[in-house]
mmCIF file with all atom_site columns, C-alpha atoms in Angstrom:
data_model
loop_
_atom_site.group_PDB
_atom_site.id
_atom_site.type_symbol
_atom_site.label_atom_id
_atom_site.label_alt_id
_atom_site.label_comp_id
_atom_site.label_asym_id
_atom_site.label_entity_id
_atom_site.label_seq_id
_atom_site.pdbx_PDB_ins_code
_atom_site.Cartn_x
_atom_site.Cartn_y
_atom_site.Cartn_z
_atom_site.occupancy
_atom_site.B_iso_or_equiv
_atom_site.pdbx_formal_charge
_atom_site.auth_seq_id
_atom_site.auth_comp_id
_atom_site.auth_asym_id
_atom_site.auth_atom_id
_atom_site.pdbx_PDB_model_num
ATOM 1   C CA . UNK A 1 1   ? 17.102  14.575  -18.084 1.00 48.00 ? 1001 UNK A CA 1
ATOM 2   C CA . UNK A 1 2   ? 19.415  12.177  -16.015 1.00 50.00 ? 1002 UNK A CA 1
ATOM 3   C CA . UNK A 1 3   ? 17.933  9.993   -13.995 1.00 51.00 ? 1003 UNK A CA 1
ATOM 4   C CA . UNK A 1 4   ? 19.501  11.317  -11.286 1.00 55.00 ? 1004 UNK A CA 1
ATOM 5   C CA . UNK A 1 5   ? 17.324  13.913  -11.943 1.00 54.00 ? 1005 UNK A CA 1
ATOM 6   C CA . UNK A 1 6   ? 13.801  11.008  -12.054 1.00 52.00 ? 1006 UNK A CA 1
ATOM 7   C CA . UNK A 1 7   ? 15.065  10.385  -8.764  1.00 59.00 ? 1007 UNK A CA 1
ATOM 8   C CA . UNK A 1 8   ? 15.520  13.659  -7.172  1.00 72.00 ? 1008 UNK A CA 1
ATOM 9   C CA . UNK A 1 9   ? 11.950  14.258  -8.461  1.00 71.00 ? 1009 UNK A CA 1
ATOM 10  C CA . UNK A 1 10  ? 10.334  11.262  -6.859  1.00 71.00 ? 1010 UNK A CA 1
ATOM 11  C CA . UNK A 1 11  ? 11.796  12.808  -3.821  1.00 78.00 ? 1011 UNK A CA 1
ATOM 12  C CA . UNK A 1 12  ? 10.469  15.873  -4.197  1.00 78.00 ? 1012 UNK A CA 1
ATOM 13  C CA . UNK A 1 13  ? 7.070   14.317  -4.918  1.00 76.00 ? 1013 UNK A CA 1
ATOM 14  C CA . UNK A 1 14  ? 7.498   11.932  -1.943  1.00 76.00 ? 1014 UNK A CA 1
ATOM 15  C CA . UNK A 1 15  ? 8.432   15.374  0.519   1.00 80.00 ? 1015 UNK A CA 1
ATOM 16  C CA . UNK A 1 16  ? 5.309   17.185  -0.757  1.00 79.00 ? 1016 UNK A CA 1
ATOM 17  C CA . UNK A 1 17  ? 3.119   14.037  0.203   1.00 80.00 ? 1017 UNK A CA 1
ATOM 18  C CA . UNK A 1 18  ? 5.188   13.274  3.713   1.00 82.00 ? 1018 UNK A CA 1
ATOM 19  C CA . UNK A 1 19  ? 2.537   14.892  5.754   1.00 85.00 ? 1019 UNK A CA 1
ATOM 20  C CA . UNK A 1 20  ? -0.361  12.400  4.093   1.00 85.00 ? 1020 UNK A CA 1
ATOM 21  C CA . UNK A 1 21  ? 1.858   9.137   4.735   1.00 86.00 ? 1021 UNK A CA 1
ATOM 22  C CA . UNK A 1 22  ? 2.158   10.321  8.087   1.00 89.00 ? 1022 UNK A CA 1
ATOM 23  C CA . UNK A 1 23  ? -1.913  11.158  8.807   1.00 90.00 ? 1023 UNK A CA 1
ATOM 24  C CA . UNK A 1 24  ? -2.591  7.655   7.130   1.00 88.00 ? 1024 UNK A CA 1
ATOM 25  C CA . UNK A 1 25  ? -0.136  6.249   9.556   1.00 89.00 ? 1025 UNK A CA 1
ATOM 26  C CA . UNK A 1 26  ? -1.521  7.543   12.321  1.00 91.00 ? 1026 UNK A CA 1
ATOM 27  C CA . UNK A 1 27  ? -5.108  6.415   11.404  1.00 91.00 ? 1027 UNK A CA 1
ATOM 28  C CA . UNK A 1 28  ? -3.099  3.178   10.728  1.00 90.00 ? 1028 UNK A CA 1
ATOM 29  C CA . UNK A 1 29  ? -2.237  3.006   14.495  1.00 91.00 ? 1029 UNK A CA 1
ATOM 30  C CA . UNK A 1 30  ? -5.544  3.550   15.661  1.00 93.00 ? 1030 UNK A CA 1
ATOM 31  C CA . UNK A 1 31  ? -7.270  0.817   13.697  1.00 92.00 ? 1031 UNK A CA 1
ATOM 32  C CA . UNK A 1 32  ? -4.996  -1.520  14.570  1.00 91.00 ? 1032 UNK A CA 1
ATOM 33  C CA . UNK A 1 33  ? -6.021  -0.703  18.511  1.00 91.00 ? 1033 UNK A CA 1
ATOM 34  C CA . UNK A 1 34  ? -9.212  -1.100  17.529  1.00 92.00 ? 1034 UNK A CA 1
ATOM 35  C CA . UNK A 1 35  ? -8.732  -4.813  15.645  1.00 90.00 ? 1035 UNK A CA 1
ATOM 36  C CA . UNK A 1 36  ? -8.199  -5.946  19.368  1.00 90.00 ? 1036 UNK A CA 1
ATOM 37  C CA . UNK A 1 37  ? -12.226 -4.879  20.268  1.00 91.00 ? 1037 UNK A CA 1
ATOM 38  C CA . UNK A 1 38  ? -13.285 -8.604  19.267  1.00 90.00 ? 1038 UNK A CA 1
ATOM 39  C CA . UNK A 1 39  ? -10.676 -9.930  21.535  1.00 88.00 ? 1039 UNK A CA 1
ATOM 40  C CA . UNK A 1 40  ? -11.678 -7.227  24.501  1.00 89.00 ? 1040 UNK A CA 1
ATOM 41  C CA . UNK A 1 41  ? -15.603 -7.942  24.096  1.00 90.00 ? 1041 UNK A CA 1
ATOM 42  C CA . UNK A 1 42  ? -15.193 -11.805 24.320  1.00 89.00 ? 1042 UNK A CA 1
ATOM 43  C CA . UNK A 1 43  ? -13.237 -11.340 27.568  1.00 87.00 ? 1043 UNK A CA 1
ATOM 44  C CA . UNK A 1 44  ? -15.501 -8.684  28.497  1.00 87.00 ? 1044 UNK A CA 1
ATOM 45  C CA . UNK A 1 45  ? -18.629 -11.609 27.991  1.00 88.00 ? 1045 UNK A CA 1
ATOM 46  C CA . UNK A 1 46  ? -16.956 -13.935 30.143  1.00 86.00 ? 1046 UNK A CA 1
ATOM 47  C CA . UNK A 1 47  ? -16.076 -11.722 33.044  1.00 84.00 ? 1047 UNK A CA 1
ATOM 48  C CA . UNK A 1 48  ? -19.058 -10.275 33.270  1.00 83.00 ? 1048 UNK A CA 1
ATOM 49  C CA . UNK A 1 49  ? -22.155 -10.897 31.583  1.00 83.00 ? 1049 UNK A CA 1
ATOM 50  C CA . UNK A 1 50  ? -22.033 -14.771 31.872  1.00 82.00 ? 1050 UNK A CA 1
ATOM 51  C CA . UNK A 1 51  ? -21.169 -14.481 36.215  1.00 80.00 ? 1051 UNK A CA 1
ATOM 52  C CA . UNK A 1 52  ? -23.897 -11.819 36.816  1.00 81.00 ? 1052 UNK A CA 1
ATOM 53  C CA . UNK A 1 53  ? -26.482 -12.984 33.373  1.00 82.00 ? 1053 UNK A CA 1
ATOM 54  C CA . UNK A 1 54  ? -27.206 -9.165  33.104  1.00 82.00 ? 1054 UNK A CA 1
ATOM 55  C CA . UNK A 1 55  ? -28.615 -8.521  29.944  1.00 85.00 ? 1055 UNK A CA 1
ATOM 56  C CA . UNK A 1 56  ? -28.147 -4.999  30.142  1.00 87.00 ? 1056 UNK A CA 1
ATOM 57  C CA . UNK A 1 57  ? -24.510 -5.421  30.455  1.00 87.00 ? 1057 UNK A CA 1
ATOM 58  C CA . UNK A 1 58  ? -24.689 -7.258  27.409  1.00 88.00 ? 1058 UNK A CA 1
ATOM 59  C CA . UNK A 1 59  ? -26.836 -4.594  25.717  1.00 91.00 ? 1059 UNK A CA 1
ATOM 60  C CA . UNK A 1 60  ? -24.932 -1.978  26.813  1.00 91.00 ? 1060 UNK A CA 1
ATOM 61  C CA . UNK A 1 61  ? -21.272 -4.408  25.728  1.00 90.00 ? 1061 UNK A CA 1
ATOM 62  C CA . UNK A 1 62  ? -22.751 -5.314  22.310  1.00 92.00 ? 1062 UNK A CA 1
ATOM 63  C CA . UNK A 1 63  ? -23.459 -1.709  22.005  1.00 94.00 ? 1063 UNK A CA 1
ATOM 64  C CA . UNK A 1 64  ? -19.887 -0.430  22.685  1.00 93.00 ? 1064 UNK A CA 1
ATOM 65  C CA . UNK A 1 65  ? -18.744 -2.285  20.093  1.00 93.00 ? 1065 UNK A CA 1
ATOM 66  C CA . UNK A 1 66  ? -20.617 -2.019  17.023  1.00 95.00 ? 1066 UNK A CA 1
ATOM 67  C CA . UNK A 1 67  ? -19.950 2.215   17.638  1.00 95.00 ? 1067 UNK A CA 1
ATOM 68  C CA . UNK A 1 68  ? -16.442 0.404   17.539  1.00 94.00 ? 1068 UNK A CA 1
ATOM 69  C CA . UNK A 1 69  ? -16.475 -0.923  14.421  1.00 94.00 ? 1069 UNK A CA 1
ATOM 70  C CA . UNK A 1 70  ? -18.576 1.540   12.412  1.00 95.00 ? 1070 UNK A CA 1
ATOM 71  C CA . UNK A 1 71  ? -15.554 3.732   13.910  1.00 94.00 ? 1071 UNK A CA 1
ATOM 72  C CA . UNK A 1 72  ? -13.021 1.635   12.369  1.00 92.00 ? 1072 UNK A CA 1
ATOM 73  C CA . UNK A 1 73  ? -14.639 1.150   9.211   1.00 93.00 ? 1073 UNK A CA 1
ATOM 74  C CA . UNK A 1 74  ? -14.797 4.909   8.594   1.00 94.00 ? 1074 UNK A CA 1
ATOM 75  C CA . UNK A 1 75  ? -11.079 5.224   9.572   1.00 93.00 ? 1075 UNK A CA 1
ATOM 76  C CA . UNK A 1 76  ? -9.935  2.446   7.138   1.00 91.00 ? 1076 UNK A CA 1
ATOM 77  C CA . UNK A 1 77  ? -12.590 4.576   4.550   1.00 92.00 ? 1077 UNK A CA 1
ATOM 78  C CA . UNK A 1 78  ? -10.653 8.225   5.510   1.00 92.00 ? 1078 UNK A CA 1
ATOM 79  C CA . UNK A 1 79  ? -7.235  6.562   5.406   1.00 90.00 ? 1079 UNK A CA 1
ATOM 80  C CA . UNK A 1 80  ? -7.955  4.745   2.096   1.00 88.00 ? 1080 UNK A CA 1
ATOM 81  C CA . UNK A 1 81  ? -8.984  7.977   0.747   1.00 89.00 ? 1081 UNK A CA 1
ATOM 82  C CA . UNK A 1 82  ? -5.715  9.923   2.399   1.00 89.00 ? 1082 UNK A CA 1
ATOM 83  C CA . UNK A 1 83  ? -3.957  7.365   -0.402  1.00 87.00 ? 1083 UNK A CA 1
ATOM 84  C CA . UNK A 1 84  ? -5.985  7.826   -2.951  1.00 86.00 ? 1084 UNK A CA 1
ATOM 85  C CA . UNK A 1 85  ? -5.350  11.187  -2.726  1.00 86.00 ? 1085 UNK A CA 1
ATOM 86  C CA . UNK A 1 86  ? -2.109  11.478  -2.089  1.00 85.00 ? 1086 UNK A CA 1
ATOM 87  C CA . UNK A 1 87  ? -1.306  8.586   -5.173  1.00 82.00 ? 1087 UNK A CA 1
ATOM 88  C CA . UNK A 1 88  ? -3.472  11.473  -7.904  1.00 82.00 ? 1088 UNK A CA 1
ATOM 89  C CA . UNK A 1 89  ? -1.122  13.940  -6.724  1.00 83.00 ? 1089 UNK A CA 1
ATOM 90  C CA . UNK A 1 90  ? 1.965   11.744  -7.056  1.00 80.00 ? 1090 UNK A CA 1
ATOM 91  C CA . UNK A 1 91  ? 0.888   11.217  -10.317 1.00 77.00 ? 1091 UNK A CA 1
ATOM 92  C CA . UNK A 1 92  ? 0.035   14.823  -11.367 1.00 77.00 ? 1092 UNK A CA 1
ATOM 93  C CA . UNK A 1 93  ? 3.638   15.833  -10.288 1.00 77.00 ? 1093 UNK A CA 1
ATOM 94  C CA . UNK A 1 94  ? 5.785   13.178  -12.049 1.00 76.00 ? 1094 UNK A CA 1
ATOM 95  C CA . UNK A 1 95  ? 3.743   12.187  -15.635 1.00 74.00 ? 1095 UNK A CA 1
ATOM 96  C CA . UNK A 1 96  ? 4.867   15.600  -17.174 1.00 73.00 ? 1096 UNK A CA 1
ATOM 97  C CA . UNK A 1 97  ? 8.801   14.511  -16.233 1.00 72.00 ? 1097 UNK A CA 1
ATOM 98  C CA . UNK A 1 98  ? 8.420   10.457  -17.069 1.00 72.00 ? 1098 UNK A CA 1
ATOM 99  C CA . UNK A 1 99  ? 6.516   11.277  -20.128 1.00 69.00 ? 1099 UNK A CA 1
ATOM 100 C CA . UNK A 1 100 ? 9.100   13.707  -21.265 1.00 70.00 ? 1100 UNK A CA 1
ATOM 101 C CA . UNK A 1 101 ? 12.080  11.155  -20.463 1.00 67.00 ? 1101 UNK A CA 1
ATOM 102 C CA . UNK A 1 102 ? 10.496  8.491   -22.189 1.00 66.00 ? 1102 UNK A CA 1
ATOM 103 C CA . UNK A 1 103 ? 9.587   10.612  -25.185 1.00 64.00 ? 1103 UNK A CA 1
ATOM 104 C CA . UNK A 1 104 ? 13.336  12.044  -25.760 1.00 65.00 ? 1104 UNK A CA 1
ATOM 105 C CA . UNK A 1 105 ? 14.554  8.627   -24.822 1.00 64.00 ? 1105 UNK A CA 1
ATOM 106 C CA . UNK A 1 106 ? 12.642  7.560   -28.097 1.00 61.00 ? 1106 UNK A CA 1
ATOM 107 C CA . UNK A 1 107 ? 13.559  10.507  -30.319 1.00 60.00 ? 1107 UNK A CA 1
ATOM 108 C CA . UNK A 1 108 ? 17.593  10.610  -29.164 1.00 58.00 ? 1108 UNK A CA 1
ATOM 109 C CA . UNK A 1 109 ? 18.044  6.670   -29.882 1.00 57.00 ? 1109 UNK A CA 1
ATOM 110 C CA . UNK A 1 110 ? 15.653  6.704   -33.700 1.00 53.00 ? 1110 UNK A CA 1
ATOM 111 C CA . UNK A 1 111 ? 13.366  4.720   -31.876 1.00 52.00 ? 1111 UNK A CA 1
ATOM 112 C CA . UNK A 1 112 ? 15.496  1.887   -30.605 1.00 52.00 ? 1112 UNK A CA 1
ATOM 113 C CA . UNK A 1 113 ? 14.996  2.524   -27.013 1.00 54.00 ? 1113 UNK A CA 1
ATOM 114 C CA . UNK A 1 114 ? 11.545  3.091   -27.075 1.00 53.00 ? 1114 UNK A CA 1
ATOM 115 C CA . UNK A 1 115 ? 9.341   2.395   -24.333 1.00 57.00 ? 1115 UNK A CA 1
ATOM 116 C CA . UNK A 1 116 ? 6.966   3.245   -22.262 1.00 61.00 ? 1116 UNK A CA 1
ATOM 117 C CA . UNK A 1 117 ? 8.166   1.562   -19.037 1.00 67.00 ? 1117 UNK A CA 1
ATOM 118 C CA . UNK A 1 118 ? 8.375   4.724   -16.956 1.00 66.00 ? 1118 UNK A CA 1
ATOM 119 C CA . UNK A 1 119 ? 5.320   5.267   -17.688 1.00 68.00 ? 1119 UNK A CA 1
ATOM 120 C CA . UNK A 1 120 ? 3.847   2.144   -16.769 1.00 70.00 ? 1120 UNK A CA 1
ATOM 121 C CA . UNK A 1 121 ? 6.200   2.339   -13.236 1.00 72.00 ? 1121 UNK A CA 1
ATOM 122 C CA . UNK A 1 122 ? 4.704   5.448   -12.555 1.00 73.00 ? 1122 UNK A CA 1
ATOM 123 C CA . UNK A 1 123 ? 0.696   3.682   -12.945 1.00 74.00 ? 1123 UNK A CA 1
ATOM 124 C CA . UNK A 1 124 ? 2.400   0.427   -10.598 1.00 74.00 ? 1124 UNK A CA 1
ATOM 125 C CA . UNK A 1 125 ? 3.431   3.236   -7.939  1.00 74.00 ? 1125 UNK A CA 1
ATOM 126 C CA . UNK A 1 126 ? -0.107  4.438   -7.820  1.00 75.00 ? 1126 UNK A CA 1
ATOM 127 C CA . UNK A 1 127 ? -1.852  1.057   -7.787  1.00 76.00 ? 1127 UNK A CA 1
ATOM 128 C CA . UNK A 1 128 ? 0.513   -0.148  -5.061  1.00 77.00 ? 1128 UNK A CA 1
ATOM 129 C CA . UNK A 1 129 ? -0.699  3.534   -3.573  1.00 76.00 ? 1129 UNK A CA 1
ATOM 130 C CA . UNK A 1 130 ? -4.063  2.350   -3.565  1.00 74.00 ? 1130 UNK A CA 1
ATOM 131 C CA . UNK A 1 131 ? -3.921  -1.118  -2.880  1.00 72.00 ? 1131 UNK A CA 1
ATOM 132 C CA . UNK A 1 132 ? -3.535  -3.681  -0.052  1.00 76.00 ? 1132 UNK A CA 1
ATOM 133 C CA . UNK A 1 133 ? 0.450   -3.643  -0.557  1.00 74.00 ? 1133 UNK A CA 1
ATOM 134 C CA . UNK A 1 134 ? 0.817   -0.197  1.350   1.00 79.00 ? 1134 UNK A CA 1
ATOM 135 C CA . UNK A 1 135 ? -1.527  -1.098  4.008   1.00 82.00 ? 1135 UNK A CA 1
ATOM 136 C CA . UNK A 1 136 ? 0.318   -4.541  4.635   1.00 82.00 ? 1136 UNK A CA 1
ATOM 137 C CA . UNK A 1 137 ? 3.392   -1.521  5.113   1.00 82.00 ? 1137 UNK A CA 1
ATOM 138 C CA . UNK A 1 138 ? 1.252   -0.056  7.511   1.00 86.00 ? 1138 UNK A CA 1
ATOM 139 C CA . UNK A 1 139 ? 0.264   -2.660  9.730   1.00 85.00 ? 1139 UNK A CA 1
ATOM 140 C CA . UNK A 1 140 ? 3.170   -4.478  9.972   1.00 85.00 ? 1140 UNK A CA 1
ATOM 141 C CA . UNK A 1 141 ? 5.349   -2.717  12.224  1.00 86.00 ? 1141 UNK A CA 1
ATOM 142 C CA . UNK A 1 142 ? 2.143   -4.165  14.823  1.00 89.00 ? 1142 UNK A CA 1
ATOM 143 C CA . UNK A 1 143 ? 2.541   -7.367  14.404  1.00 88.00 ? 1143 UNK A CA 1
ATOM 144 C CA . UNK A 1 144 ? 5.616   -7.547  17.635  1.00 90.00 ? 1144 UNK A CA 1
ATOM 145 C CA . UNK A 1 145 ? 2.744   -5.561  19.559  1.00 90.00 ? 1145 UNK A CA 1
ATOM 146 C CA . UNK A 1 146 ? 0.013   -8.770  18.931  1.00 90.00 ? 1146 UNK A CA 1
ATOM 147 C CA . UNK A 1 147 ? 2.702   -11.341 19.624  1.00 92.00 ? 1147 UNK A CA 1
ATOM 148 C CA . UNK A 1 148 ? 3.196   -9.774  22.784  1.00 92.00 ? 1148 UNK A CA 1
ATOM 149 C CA . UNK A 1 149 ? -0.030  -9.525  23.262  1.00 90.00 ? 1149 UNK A CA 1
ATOM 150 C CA . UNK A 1 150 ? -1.014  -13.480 22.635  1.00 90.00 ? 1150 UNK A CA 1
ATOM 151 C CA . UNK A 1 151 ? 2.068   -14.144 25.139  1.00 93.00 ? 1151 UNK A CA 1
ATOM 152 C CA . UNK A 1 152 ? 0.589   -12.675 27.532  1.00 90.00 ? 1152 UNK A CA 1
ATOM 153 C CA . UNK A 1 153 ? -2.403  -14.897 27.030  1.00 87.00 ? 1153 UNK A CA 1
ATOM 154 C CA . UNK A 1 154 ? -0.630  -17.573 27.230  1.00 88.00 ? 1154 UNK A CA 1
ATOM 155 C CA . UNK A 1 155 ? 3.206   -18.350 26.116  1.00 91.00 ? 1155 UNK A CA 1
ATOM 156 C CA . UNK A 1 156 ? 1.878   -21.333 23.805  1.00 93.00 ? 1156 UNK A CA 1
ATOM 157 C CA . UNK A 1 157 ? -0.332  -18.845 21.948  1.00 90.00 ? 1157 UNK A CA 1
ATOM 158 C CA . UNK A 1 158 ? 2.797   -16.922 21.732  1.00 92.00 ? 1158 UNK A CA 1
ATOM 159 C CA . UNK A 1 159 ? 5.497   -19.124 20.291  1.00 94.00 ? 1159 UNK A CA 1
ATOM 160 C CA . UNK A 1 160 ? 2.615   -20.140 18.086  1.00 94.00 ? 1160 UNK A CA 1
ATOM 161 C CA . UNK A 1 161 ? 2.575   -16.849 16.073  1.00 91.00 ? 1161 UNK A CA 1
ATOM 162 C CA . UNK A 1 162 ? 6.349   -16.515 16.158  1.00 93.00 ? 1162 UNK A CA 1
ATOM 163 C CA . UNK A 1 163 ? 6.136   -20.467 14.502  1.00 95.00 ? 1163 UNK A CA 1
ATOM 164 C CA . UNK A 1 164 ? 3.699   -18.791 11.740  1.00 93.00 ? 1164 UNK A CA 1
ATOM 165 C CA . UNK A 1 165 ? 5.452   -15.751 11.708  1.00 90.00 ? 1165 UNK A CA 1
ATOM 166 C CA . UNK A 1 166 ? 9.316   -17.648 10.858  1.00 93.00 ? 1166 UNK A CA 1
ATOM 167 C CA . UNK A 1 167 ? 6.905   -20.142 7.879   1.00 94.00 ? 1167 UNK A CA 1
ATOM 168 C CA . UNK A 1 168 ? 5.383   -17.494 6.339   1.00 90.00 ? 1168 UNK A CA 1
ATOM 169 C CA . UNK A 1 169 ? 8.445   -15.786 5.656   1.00 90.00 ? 1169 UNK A CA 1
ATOM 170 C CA . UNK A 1 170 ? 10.321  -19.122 4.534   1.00 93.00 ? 1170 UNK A CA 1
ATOM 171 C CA . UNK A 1 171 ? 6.937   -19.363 2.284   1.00 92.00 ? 1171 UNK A CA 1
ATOM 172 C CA . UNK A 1 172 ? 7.426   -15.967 0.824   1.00 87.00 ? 1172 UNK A CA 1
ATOM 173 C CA . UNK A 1 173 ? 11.285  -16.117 -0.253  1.00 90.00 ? 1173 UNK A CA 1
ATOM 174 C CA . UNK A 1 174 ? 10.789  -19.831 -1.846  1.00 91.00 ? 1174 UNK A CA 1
ATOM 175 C CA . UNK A 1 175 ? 7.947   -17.892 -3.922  1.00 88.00 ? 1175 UNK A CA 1
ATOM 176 C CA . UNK A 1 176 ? 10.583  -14.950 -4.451  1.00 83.00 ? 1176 UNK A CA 1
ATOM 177 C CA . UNK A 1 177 ? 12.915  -17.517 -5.652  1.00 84.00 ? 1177 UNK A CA 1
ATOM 178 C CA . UNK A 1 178 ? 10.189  -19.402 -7.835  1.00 85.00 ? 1178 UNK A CA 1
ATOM 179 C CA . UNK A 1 179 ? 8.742   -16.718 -9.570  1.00 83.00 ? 1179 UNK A CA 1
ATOM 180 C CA . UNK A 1 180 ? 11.588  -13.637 -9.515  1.00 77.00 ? 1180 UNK A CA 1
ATOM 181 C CA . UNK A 1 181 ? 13.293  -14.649 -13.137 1.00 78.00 ? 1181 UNK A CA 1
ATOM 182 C CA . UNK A 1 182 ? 9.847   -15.741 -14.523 1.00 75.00 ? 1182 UNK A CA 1
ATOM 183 C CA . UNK A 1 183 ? 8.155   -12.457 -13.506 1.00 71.00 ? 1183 UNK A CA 1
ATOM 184 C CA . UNK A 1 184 ? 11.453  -10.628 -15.185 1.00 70.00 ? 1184 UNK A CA 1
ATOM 185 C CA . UNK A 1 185 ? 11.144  -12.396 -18.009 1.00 70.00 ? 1185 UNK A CA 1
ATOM 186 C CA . UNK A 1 186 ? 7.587   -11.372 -18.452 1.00 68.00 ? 1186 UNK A CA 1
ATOM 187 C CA . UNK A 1 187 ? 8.199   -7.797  -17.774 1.00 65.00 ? 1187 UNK A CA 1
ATOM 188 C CA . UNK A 1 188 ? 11.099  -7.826  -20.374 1.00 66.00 ? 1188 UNK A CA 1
ATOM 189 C CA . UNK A 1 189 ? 8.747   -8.881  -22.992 1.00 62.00 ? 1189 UNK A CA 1
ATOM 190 C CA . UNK A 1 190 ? 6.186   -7.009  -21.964 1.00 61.00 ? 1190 UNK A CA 1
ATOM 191 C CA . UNK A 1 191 ? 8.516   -3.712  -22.462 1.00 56.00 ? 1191 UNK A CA 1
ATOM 192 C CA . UNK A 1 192 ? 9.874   -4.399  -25.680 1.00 55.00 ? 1192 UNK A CA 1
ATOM 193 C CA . UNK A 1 193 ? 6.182   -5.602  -27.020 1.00 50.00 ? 1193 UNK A CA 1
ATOM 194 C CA . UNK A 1 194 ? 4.902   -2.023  -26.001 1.00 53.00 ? 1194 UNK A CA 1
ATOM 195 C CA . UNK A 1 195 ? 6.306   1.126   -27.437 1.00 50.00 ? 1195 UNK A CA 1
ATOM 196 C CA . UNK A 1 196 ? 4.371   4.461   -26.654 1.00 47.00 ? 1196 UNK A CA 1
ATOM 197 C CA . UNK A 1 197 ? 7.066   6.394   -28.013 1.00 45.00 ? 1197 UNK A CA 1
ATOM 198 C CA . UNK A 1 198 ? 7.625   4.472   -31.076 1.00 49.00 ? 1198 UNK A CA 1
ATOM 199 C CA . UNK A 1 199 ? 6.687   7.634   -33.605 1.00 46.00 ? 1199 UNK A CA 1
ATOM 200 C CA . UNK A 1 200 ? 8.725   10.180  -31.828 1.00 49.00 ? 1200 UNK A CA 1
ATOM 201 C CA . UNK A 1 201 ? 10.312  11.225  -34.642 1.00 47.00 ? 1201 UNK A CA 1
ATOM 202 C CA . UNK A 1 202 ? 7.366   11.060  -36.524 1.00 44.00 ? 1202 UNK A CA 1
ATOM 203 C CA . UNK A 1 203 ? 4.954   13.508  -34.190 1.00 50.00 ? 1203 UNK A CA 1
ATOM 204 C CA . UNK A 1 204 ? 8.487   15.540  -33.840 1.00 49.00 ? 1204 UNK A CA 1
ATOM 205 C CA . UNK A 1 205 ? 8.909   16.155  -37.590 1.00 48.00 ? 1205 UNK A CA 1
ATOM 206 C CA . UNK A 1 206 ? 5.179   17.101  -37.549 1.00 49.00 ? 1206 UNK A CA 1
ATOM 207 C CA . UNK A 1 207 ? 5.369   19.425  -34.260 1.00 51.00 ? 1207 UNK A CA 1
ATOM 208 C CA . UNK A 1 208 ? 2.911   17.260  -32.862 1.00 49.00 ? 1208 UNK A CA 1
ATOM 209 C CA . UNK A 1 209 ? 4.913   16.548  -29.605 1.00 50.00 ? 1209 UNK A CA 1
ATOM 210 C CA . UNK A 1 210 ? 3.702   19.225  -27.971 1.00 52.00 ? 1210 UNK A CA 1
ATOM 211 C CA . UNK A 1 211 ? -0.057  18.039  -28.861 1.00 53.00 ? 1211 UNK A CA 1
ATOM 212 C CA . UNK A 1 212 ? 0.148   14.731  -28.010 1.00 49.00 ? 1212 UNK A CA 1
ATOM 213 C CA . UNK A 1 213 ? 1.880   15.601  -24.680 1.00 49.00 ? 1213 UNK A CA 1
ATOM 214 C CA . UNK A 1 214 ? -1.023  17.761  -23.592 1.00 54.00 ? 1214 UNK A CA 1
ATOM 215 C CA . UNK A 1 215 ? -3.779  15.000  -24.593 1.00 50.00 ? 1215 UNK A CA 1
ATOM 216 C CA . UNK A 1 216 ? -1.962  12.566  -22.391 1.00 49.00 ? 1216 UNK A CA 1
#
């Protein structure tokens, strides 16, 4: 299998889960419109409750907003579980292929290129799935949307998160730069000190690949 092939796979997979990416980005949307009910209430406390000292409106205020965030909390727990969902089924539709690669890969080259690095991509892919990483992807096409927002409070607030904006991403290529050749480094050695597919030959001599590919 070329990895032409690998790739056209991963876009198959991808295509099959396009629907999920697009129902976690839409729950995305929503909890990010939520994120601004602190900034709302606070407003809300001033305008009202603290020029008339109703306490009902405060009831009533404090109310609104803690349905508010149990509603957000259960979107981030639906949209969490969209991607742990959706990373399974990534999974279940590319191991057979990547483990079949990486075993002939073994076999055709008597073990020199053995490796179990696709594999191990394939586990990254899902963790990323599943972690903070894809959400980060997910929120930060909002991040214009709050600028705008905090220049509209007030333009100082404003060029204030572009100011944090411009050093975060200075901060985050330096550490690019830093770590990039230490972190490939790493991963080299970490590839040649694994080797699932060391005894290819072996389990293929024995007709054990067959075995071995349906316990995995």
């Amino acid at each position: 299998m070329s990895e032409r092939d690998v790739t056209s796979d991963l876009k198959s997979a991808l295509s099959v889960c396009k629907g999920a990416f697009i129902a976690a980005a839409g729950f995305s949307m929503v909890i990010n419109l939520l994120m601004l009910t602190p900034t709302i209430y606070m407003m809300q406390l001033y305008d009202r409750v603290l020029s008339s000292r109703s306490e009902s409106t405060l009831l009533m205020l404090t109310i609104i907003v803690l349905v508010i965030y149990i509603t957000q909390g259960a979107l981030e727990w639906v949209r969490s579980q969209i991607l742990v969902r959706v990373s399974a089924r990534l999974e279940i539709l590319l191991n057979k292929r990547l483990y079949k690669v990486a075993y002939k890969q073994s076999l055709y080259s008597a073990g020199q290129r053995a490796s179990s690095q696709p594999l191990d991509d394939l586990t990254s892919l899902r963790q990323f799935l599943t972690g903070n990483g894809l959400f980060a992807f997910f929120d930060a096409p909002w991040m214009p949307f709050y600028v705008a927002i905090m220049f509209l409070f007030h333009p100082l607030y404003g060029w204030l998160a572009v100011f944090s904006i411009i050093l975060l991403i200075i901060l985050a290529i330096i550490n690019e730069k830093i770590t990039s050749k230490l972190l490939a480094d790493a991963n080299t050695l970490s590839i040649s000190g694994r080797g699932l597919n060391q005894w290819a030959c072996l389990i293929t001599c024995s007709s054990g690949g067959k075995k071995v590919a349906k316990k995995y």
